[in-house]
PDB file of C-alpha atoms in Angstrom:
ATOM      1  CA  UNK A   1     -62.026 -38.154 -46.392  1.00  0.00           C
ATOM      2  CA  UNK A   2     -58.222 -37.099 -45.767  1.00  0.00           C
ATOM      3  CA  UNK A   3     -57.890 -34.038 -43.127  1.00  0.00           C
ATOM      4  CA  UNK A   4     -56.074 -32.440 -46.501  1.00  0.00           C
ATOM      5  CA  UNK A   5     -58.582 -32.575 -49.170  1.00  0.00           C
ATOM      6  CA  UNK A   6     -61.119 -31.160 -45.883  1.00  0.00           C
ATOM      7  CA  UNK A   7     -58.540 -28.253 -45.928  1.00  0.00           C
ATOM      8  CA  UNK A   8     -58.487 -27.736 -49.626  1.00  0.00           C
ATOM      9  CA  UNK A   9     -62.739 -28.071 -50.308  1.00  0.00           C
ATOM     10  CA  UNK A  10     -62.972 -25.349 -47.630  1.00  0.00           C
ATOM     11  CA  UNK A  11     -60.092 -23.080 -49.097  1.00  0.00           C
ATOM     12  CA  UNK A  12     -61.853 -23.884 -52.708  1.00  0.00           C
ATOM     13  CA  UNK A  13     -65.844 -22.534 -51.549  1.00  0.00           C
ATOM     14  CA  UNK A  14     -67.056 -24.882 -49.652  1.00  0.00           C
ATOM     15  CA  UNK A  15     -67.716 -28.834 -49.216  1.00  0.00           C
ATOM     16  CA  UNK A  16     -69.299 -31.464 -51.815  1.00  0.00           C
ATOM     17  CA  UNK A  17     -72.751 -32.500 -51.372  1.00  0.00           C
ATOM     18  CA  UNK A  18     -72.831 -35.845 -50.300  1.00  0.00           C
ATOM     19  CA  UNK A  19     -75.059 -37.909 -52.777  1.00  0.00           C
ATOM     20  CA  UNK A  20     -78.259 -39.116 -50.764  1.00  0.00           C
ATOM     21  CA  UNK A  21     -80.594 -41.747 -50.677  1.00  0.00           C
ATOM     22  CA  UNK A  22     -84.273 -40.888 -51.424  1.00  0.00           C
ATOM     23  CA  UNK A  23     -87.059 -42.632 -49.819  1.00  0.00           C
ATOM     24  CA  UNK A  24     -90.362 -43.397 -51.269  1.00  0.00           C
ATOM     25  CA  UNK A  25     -92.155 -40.722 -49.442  1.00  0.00           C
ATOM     26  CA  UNK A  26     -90.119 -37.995 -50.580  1.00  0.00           C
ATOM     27  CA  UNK A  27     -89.084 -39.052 -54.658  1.00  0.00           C
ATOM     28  CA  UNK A  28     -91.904 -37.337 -55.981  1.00  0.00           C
ATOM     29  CA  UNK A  29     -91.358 -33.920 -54.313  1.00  0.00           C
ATOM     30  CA  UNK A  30     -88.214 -33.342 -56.536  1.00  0.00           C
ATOM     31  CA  UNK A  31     -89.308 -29.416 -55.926  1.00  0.00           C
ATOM     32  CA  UNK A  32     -88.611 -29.851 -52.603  1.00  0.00           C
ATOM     33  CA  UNK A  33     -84.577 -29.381 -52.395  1.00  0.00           C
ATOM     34  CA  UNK A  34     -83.187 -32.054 -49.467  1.00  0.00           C
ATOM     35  CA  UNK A  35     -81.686 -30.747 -46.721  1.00  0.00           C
ATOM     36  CA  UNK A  36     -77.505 -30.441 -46.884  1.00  0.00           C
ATOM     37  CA  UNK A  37     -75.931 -33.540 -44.399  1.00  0.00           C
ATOM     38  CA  UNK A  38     -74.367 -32.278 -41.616  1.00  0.00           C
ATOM     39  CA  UNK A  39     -70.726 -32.434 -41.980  1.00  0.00           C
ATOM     40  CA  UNK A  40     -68.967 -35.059 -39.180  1.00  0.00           C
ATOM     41  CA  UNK A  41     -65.932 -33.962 -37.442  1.00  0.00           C
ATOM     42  CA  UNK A  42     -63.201 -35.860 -38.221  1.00  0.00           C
ATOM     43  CA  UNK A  43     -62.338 -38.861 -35.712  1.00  0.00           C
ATOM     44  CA  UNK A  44     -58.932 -37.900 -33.441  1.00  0.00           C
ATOM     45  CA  UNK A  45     -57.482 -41.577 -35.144  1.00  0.00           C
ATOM     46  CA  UNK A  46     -57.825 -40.013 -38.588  1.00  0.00           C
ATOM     47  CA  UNK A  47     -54.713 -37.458 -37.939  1.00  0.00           C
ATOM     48  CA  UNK A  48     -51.824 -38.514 -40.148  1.00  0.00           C
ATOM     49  CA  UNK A  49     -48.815 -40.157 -38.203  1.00  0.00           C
ATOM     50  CA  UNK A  50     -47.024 -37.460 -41.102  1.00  0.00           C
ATOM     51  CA  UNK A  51     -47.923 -34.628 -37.994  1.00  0.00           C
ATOM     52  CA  UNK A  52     -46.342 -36.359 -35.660  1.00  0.00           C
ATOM     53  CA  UNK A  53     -43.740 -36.770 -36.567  1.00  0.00           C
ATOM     54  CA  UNK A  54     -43.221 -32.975 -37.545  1.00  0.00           C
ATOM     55  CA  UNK A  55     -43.551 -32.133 -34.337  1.00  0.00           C
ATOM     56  CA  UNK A  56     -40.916 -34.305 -32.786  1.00  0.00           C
ATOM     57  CA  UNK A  57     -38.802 -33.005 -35.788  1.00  0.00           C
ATOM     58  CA  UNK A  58     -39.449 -29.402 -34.991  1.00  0.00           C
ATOM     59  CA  UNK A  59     -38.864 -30.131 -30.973  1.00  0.00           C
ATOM     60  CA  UNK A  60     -35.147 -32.034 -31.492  1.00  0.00           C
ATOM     61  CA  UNK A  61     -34.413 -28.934 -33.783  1.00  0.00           C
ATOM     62  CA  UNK A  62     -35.095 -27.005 -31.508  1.00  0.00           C
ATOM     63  CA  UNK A  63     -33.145 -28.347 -28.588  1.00  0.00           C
ATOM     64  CA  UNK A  64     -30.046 -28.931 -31.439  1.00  0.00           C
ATOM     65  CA  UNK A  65     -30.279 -25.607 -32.023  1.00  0.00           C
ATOM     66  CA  UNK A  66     -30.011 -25.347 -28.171  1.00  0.00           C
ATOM     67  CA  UNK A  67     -27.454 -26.899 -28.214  1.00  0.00           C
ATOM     68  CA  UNK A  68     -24.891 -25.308 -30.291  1.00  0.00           C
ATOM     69  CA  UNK A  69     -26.512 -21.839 -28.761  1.00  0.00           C
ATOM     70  CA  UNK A  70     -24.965 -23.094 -25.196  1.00  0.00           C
ATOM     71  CA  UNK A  71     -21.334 -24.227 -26.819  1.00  0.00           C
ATOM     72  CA  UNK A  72     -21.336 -21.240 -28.394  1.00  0.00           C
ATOM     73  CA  UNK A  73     -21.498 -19.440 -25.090  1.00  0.00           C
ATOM     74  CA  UNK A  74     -19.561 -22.126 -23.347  1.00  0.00           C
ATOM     75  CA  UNK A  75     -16.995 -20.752 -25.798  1.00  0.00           C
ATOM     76  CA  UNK A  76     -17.509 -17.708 -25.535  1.00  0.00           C
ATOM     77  CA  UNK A  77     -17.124 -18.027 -21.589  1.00  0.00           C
ATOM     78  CA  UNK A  78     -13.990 -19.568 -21.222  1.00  0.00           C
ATOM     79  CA  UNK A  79     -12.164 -17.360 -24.120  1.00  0.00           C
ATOM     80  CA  UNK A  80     -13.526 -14.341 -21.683  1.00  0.00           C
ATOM     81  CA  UNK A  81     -12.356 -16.046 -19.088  1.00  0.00           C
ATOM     82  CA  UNK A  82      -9.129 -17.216 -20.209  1.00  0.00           C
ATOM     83  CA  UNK A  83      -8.320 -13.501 -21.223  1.00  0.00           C
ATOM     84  CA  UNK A  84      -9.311 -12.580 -17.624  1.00  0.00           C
ATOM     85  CA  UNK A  85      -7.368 -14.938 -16.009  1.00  0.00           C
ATOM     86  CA  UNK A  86      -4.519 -13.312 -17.898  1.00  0.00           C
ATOM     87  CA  UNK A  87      -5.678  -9.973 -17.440  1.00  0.00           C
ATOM     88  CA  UNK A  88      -5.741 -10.935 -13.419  1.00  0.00           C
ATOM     89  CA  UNK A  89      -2.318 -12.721 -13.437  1.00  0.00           C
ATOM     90  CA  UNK A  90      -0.785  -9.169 -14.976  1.00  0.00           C
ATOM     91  CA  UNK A  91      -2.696  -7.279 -12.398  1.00  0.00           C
ATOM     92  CA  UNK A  92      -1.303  -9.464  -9.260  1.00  0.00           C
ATOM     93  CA  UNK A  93       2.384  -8.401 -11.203  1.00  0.00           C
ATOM     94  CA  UNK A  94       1.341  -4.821 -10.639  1.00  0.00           C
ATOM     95  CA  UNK A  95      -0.497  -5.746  -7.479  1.00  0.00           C
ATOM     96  CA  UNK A  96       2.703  -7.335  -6.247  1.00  0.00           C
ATOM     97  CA  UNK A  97       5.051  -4.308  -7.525  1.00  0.00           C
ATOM     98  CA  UNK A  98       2.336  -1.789  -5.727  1.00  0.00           C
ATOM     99  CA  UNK A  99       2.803  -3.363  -2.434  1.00  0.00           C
ATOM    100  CA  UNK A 100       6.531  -3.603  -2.563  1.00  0.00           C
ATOM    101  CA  UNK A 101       6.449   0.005  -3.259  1.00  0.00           C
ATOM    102  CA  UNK A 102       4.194   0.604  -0.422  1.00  0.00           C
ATOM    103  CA  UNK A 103       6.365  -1.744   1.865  1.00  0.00           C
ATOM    104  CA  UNK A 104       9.301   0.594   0.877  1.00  0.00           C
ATOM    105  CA  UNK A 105       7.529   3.878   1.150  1.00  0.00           C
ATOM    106  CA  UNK A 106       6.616   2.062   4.866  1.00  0.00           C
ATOM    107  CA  UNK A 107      10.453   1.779   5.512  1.00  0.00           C
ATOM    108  CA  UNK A 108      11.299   4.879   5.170  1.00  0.00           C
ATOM    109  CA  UNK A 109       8.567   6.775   6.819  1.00  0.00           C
ATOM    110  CA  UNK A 110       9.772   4.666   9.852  1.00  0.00           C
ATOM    111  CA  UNK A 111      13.641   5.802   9.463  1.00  0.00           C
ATOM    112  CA  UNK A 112      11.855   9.265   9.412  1.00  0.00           C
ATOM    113  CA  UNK A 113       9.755   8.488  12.180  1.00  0.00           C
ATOM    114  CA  UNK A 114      13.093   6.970  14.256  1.00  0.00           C
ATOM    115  CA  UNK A 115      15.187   9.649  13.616  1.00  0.00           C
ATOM    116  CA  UNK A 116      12.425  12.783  14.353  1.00  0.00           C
ATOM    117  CA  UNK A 117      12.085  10.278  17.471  1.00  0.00           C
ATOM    118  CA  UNK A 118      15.534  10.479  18.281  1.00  0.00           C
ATOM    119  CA  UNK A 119      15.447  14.271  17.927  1.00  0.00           C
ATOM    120  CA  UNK A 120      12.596  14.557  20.095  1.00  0.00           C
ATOM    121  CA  UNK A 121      14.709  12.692  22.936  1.00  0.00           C
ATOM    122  CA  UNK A 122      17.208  14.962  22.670  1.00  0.00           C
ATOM    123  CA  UNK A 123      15.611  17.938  22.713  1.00  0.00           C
ATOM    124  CA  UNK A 124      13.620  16.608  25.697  1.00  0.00           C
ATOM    125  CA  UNK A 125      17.097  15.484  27.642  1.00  0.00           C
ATOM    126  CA  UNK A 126      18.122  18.934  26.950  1.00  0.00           C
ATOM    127  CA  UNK A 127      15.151  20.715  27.847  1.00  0.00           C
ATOM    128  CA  UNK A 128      14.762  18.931  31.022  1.00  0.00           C
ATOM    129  CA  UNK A 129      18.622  19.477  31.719  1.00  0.00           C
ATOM    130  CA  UNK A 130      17.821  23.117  31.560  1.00  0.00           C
ATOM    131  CA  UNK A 131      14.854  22.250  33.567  1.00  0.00           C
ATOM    132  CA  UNK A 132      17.435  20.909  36.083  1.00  0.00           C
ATOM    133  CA  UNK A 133      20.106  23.831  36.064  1.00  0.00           C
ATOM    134  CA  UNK A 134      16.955  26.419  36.817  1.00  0.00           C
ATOM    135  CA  UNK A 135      15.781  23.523  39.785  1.00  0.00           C
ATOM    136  CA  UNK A 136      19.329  23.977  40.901  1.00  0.00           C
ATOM    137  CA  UNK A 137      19.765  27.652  41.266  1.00  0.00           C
ATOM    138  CA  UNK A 138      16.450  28.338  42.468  1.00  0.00           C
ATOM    139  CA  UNK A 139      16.406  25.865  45.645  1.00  0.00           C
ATOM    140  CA  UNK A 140      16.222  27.574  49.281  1.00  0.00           C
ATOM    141  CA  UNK A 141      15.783  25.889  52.414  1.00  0.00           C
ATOM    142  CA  UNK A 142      11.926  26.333  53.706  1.00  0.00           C
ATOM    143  CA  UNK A 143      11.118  28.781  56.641  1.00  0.00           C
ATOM    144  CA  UNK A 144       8.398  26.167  57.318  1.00  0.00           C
ATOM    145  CA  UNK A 145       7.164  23.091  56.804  1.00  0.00           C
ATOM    146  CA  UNK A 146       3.711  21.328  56.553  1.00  0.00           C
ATOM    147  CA  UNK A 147       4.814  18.475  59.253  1.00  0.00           C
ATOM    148  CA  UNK A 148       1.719  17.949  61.117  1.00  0.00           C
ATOM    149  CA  UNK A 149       1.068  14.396  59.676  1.00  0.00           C
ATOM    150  CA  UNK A 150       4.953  13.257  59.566  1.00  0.00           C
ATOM    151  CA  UNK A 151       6.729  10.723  61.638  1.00  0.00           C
ATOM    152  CA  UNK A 152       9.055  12.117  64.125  1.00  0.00           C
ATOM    153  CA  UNK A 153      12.521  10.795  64.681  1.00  0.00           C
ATOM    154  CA  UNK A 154      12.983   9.106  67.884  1.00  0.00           C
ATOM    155  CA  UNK A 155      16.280   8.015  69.691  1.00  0.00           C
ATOM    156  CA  UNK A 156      17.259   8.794  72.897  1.00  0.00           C
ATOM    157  CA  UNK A 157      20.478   8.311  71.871  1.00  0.00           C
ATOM    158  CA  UNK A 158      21.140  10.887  68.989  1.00  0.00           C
ATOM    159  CA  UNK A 159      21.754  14.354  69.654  1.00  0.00           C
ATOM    160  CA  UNK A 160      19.084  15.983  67.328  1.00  0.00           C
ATOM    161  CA  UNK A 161      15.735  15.311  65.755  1.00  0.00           C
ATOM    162  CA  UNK A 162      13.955  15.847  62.714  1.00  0.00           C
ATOM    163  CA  UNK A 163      10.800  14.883  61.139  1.00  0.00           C
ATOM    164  CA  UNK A 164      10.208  12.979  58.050  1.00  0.00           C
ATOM    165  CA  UNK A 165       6.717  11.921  55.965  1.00  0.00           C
ATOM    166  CA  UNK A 166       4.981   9.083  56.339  1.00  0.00           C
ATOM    167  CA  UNK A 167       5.626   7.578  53.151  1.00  0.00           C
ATOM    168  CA  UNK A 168       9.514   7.689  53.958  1.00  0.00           C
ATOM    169  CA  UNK A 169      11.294   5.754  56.609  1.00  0.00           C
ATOM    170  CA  UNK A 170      14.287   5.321  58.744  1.00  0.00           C
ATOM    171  CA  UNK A 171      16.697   2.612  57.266  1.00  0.00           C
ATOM    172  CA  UNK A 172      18.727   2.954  60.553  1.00  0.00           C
ATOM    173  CA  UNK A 173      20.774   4.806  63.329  1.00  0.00           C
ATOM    174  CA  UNK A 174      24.043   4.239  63.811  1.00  0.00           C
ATOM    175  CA  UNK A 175      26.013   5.937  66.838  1.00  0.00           C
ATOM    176  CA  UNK A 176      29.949   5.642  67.571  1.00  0.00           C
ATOM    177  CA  UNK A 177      30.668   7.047  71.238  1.00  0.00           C
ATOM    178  CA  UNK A 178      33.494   6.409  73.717  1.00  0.00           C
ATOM    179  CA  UNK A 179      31.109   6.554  76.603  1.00  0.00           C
ATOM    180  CA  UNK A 180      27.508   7.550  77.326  1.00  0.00           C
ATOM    181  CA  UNK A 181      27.728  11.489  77.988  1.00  0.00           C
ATOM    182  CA  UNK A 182      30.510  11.552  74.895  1.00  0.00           C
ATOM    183  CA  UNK A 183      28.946  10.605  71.200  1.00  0.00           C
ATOM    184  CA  UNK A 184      31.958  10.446  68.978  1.00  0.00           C
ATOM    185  CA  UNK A 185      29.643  10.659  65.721  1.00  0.00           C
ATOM    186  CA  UNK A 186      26.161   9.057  64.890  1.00  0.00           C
ATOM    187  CA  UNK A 187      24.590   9.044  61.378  1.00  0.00           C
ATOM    188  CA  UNK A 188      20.836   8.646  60.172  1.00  0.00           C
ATOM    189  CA  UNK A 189      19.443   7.435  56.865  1.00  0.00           C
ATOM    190  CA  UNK A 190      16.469   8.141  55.694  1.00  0.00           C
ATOM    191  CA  UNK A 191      14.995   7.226  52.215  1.00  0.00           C
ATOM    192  CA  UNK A 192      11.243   6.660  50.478  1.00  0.00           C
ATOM    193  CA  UNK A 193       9.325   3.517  51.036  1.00  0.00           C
ATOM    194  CA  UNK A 194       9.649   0.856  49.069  1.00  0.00           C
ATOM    195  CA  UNK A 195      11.449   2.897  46.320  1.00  0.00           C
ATOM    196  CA  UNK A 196      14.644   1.199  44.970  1.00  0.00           C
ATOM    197  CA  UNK A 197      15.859   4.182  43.408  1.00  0.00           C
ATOM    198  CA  UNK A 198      15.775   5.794  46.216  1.00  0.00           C
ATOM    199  CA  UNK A 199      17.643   3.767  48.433  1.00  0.00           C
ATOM    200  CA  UNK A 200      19.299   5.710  51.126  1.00  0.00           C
ATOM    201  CA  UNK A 201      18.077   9.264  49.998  1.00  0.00           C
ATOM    202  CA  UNK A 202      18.882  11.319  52.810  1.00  0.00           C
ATOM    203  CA  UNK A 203      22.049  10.771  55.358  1.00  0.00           C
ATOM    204  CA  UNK A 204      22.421  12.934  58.413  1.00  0.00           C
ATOM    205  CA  UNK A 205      25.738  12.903  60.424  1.00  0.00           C
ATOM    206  CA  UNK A 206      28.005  14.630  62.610  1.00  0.00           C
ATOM    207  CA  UNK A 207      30.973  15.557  60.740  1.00  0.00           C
ATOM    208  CA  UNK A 208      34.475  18.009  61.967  1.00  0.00           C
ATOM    209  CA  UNK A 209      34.465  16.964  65.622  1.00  0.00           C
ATOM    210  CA  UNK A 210      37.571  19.417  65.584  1.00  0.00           C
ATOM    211  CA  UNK A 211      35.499  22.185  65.045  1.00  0.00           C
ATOM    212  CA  UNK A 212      33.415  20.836  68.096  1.00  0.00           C
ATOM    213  CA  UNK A 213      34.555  23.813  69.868  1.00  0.00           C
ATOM    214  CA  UNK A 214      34.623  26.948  67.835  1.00  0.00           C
ATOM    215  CA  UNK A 215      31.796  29.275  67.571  1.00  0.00           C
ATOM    216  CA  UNK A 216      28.708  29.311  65.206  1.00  0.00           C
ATOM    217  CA  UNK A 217      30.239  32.807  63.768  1.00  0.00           C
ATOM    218  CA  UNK A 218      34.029  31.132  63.454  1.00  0.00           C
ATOM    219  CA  UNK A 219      32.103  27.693  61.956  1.00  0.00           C
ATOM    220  CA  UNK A 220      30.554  30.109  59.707  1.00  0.00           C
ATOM    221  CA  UNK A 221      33.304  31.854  58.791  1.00  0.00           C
ATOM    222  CA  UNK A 222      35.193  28.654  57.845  1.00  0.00           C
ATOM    223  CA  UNK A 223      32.841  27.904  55.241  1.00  0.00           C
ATOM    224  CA  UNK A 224      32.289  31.086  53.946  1.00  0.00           C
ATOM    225  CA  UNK A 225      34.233  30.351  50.618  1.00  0.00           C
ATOM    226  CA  UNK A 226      30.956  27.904  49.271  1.00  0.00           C
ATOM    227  CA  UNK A 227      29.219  28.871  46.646  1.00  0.00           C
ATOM    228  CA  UNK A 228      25.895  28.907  48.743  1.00  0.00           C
ATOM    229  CA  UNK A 229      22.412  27.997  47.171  1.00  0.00           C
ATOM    230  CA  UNK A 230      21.183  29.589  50.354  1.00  0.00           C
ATOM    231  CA  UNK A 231      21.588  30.373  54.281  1.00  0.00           C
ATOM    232  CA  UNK A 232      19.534  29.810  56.856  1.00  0.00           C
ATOM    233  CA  UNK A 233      19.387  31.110  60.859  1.00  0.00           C
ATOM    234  CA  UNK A 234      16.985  28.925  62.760  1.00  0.00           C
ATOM    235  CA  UNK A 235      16.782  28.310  66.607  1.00  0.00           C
ATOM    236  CA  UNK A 236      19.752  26.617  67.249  1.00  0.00           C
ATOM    237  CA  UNK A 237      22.186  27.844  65.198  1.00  0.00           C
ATOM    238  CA  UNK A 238      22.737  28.366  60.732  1.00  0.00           C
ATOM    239  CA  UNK A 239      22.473  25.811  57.736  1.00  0.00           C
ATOM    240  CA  UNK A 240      24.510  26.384  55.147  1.00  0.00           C
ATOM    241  CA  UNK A 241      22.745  25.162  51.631  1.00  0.00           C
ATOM    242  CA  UNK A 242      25.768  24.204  48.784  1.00  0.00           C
ATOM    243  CA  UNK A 243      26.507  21.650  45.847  1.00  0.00           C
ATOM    244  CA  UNK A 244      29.396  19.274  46.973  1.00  0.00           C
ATOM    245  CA  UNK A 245      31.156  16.877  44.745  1.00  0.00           C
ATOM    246  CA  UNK A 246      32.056  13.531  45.872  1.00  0.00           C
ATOM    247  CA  UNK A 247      34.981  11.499  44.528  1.00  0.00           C
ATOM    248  CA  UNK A 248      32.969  10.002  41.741  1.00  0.00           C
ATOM    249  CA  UNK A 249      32.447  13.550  40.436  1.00  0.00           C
ATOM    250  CA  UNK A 250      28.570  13.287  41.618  1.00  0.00           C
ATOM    251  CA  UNK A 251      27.125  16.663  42.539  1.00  0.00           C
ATOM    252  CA  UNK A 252      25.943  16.012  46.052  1.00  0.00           C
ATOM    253  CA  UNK A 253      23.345  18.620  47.329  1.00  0.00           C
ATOM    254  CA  UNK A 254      24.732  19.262  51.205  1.00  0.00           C
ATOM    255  CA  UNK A 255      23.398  21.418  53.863  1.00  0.00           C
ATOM    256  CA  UNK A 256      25.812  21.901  56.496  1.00  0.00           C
ATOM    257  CA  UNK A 257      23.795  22.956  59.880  1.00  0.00           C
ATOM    258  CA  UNK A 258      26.214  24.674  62.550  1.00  0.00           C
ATOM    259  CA  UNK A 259      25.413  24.563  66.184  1.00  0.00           C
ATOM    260  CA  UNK A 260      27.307  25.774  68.819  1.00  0.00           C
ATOM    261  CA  UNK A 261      28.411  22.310  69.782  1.00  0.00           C
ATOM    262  CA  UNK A 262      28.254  20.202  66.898  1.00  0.00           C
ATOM    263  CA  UNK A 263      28.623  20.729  63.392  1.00  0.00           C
ATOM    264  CA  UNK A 264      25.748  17.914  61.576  1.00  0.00           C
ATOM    265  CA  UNK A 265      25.938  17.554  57.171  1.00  0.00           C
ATOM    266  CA  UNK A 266      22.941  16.375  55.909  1.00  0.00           C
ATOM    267  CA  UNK A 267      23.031  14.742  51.984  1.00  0.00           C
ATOM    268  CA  UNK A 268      21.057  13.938  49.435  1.00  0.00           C
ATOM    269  CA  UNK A 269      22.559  11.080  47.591  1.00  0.00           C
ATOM    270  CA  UNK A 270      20.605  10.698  44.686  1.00  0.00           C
ATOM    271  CA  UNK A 271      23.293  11.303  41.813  1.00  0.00           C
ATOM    272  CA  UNK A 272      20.657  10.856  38.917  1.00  0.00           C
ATOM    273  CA  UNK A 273      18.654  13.693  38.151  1.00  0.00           C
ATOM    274  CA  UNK A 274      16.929  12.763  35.488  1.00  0.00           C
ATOM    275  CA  UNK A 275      15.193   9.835  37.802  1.00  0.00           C
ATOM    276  CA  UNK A 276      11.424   9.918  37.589  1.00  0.00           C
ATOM    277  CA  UNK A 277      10.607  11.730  41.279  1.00  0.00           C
ATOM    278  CA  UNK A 278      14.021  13.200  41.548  1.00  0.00           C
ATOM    279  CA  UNK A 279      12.291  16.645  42.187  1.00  0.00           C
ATOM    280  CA  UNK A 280       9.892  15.661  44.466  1.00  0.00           C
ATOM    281  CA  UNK A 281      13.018  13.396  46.874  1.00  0.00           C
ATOM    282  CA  UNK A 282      14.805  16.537  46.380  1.00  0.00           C
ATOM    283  CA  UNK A 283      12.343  19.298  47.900  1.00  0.00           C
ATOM    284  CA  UNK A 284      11.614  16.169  50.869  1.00  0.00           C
ATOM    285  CA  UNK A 285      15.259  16.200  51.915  1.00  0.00           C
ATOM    286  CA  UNK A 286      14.807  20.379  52.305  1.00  0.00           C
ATOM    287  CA  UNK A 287      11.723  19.849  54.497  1.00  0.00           C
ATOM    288  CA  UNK A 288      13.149  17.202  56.000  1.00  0.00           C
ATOM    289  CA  UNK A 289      16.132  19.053  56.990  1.00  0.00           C
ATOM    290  CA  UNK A 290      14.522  22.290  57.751  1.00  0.00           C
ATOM    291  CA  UNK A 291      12.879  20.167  60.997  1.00  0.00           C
ATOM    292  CA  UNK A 292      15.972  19.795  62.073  1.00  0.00           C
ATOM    293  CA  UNK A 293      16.468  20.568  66.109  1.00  0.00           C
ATOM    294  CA  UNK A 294      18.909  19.671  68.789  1.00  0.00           C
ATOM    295  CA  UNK A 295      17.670  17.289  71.305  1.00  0.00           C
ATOM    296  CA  UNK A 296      17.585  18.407  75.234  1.00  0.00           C
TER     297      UNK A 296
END
């Protein structure tokens, strides 16, 4: 029997009695109803090829249907993405505009920057030239000096001595004299160690040998039109503190020293006040000069 008719008996009430043999025993009981056949389950080969092939049917629908779902979204995809890339390739325009604006905006902050710069040097050039006038007017020679580590000058042959610190040195001596007991002049120069800027800092010499024999009061006297920074008595005689200017125009910072004998000018030749250490050269050559003494 077809799986369909199975289907439709059992929808319908139930199945047909299959008709059945009687055997001799058993044909005169006809009170005696026979027992209902057990229904066989239907044999695995007995499935129509028919539901098969609705299944293969329903599984290439299926994937066709698939199919046009993932070109649809392919589709779908690169419209989105084509309107993106557009969308992008506007925004790099702006992108591009931004940054020029920025690199602009950049530009001129720097011109600001330059010229507040500029400003800043200026005012700091004439701060510190202020800083140098008040250095100027305010610099005495020292009653006394801190020398107790410093080098002392040594040469037999010069007239005076002074001391000087350890980080500066003597460059050289130079003495001019007709004979032994008469020095016509001699000169010193002094200057930090290893200090280009510095070269030849400090020059002591013996200067008006025809003042040789006037007195420290007359000496004194000759000079007394300076404008003095400041004036000093020690031991041997007076220094006379005062702003020369050389030839070039350079203010030279000069401190005459007047002995009864001699008259010695000590210089600082550093023309370049702005130099980093200027101050510190400066206040040396006062110290160094303040050790100043005659020799026996």
């Amino acid at each position: 029997m077809a799986l369909e008719n199975i289907i439709e008996e059992l929808e319908s009430g139930g199945v047909k009695k299959p008709r059945q043999r009687r055997s001799r025993k058993t044909a005169s009981k006809a009170e005696k109803p026979a027992k209902p056949a057990k229904m066989e389950k239907p044999e695995k080969r007995e499935i129509p090829e028919r539901k098969k092939t609705s299944i293969s049917e329903t599984k290439v629908f299926s994937i066709a249907v698939a199919v046009i779902i993932a070109l649809g979204i392919i589709g779908i995809l690169v419209g989105y993405t084509k309107d993106k890339f557009g969308e992008i390739k506007a925004g790099g325009d702006l992108v591009k505009e931004n940054m020029e604006q920025e690199v602009n905006d950049l530009k001129a902050e720097l011109n600001n920057l330059r010229e507040k710069t500029n400003n800043l040097e200026e005012e700091s050039a004439s701060n510190k030239s202020a800083v140098i006038d008040i250095f100027e007017k305010t610099r005495k020679i020292p009653t006394s000096v801190n020398a107790g580590n410093w080098n002392a000058l040594s040469d037999e042959n010069l007239s005076f001595t002074v001391n000087y610190p350890r980080n500066w040195e003597v460059v050289r001596s130079l003495i001019k004299a007709n004979d032994k007991e008469n020095i016509d002049s001699e000169i010193v120069y002094l200057q930090p160690t290893g200090q280009a800027d510095f070269l030849n800092a400090v020059i002591i010499e013996s200067d008006y040998p025809e003042m040789s024999d006037m007195t420290v009061r007359a000496k004194y006297a000759a000079f007394s039109g300076l404008e003095m920074l400041d004036i000093y008595d020690f031991d041997d005689g007076k220094m006379l503190y005062y702003i020369n200017v050389d030839e070039a125009n350079n203010q030279i910072p000069t401190i005459m020293i007047l002995t009864e004998d001699k008259i010695y000018r000590a210089t600082f030749n550093i023309a370049n006040k702005k130099l980093t250490g200027y101050f510190d050269a400066r206040k040396t050559f006062e110290e160094i000069v303040a050790t100043f003494a005659l020799t026996e």
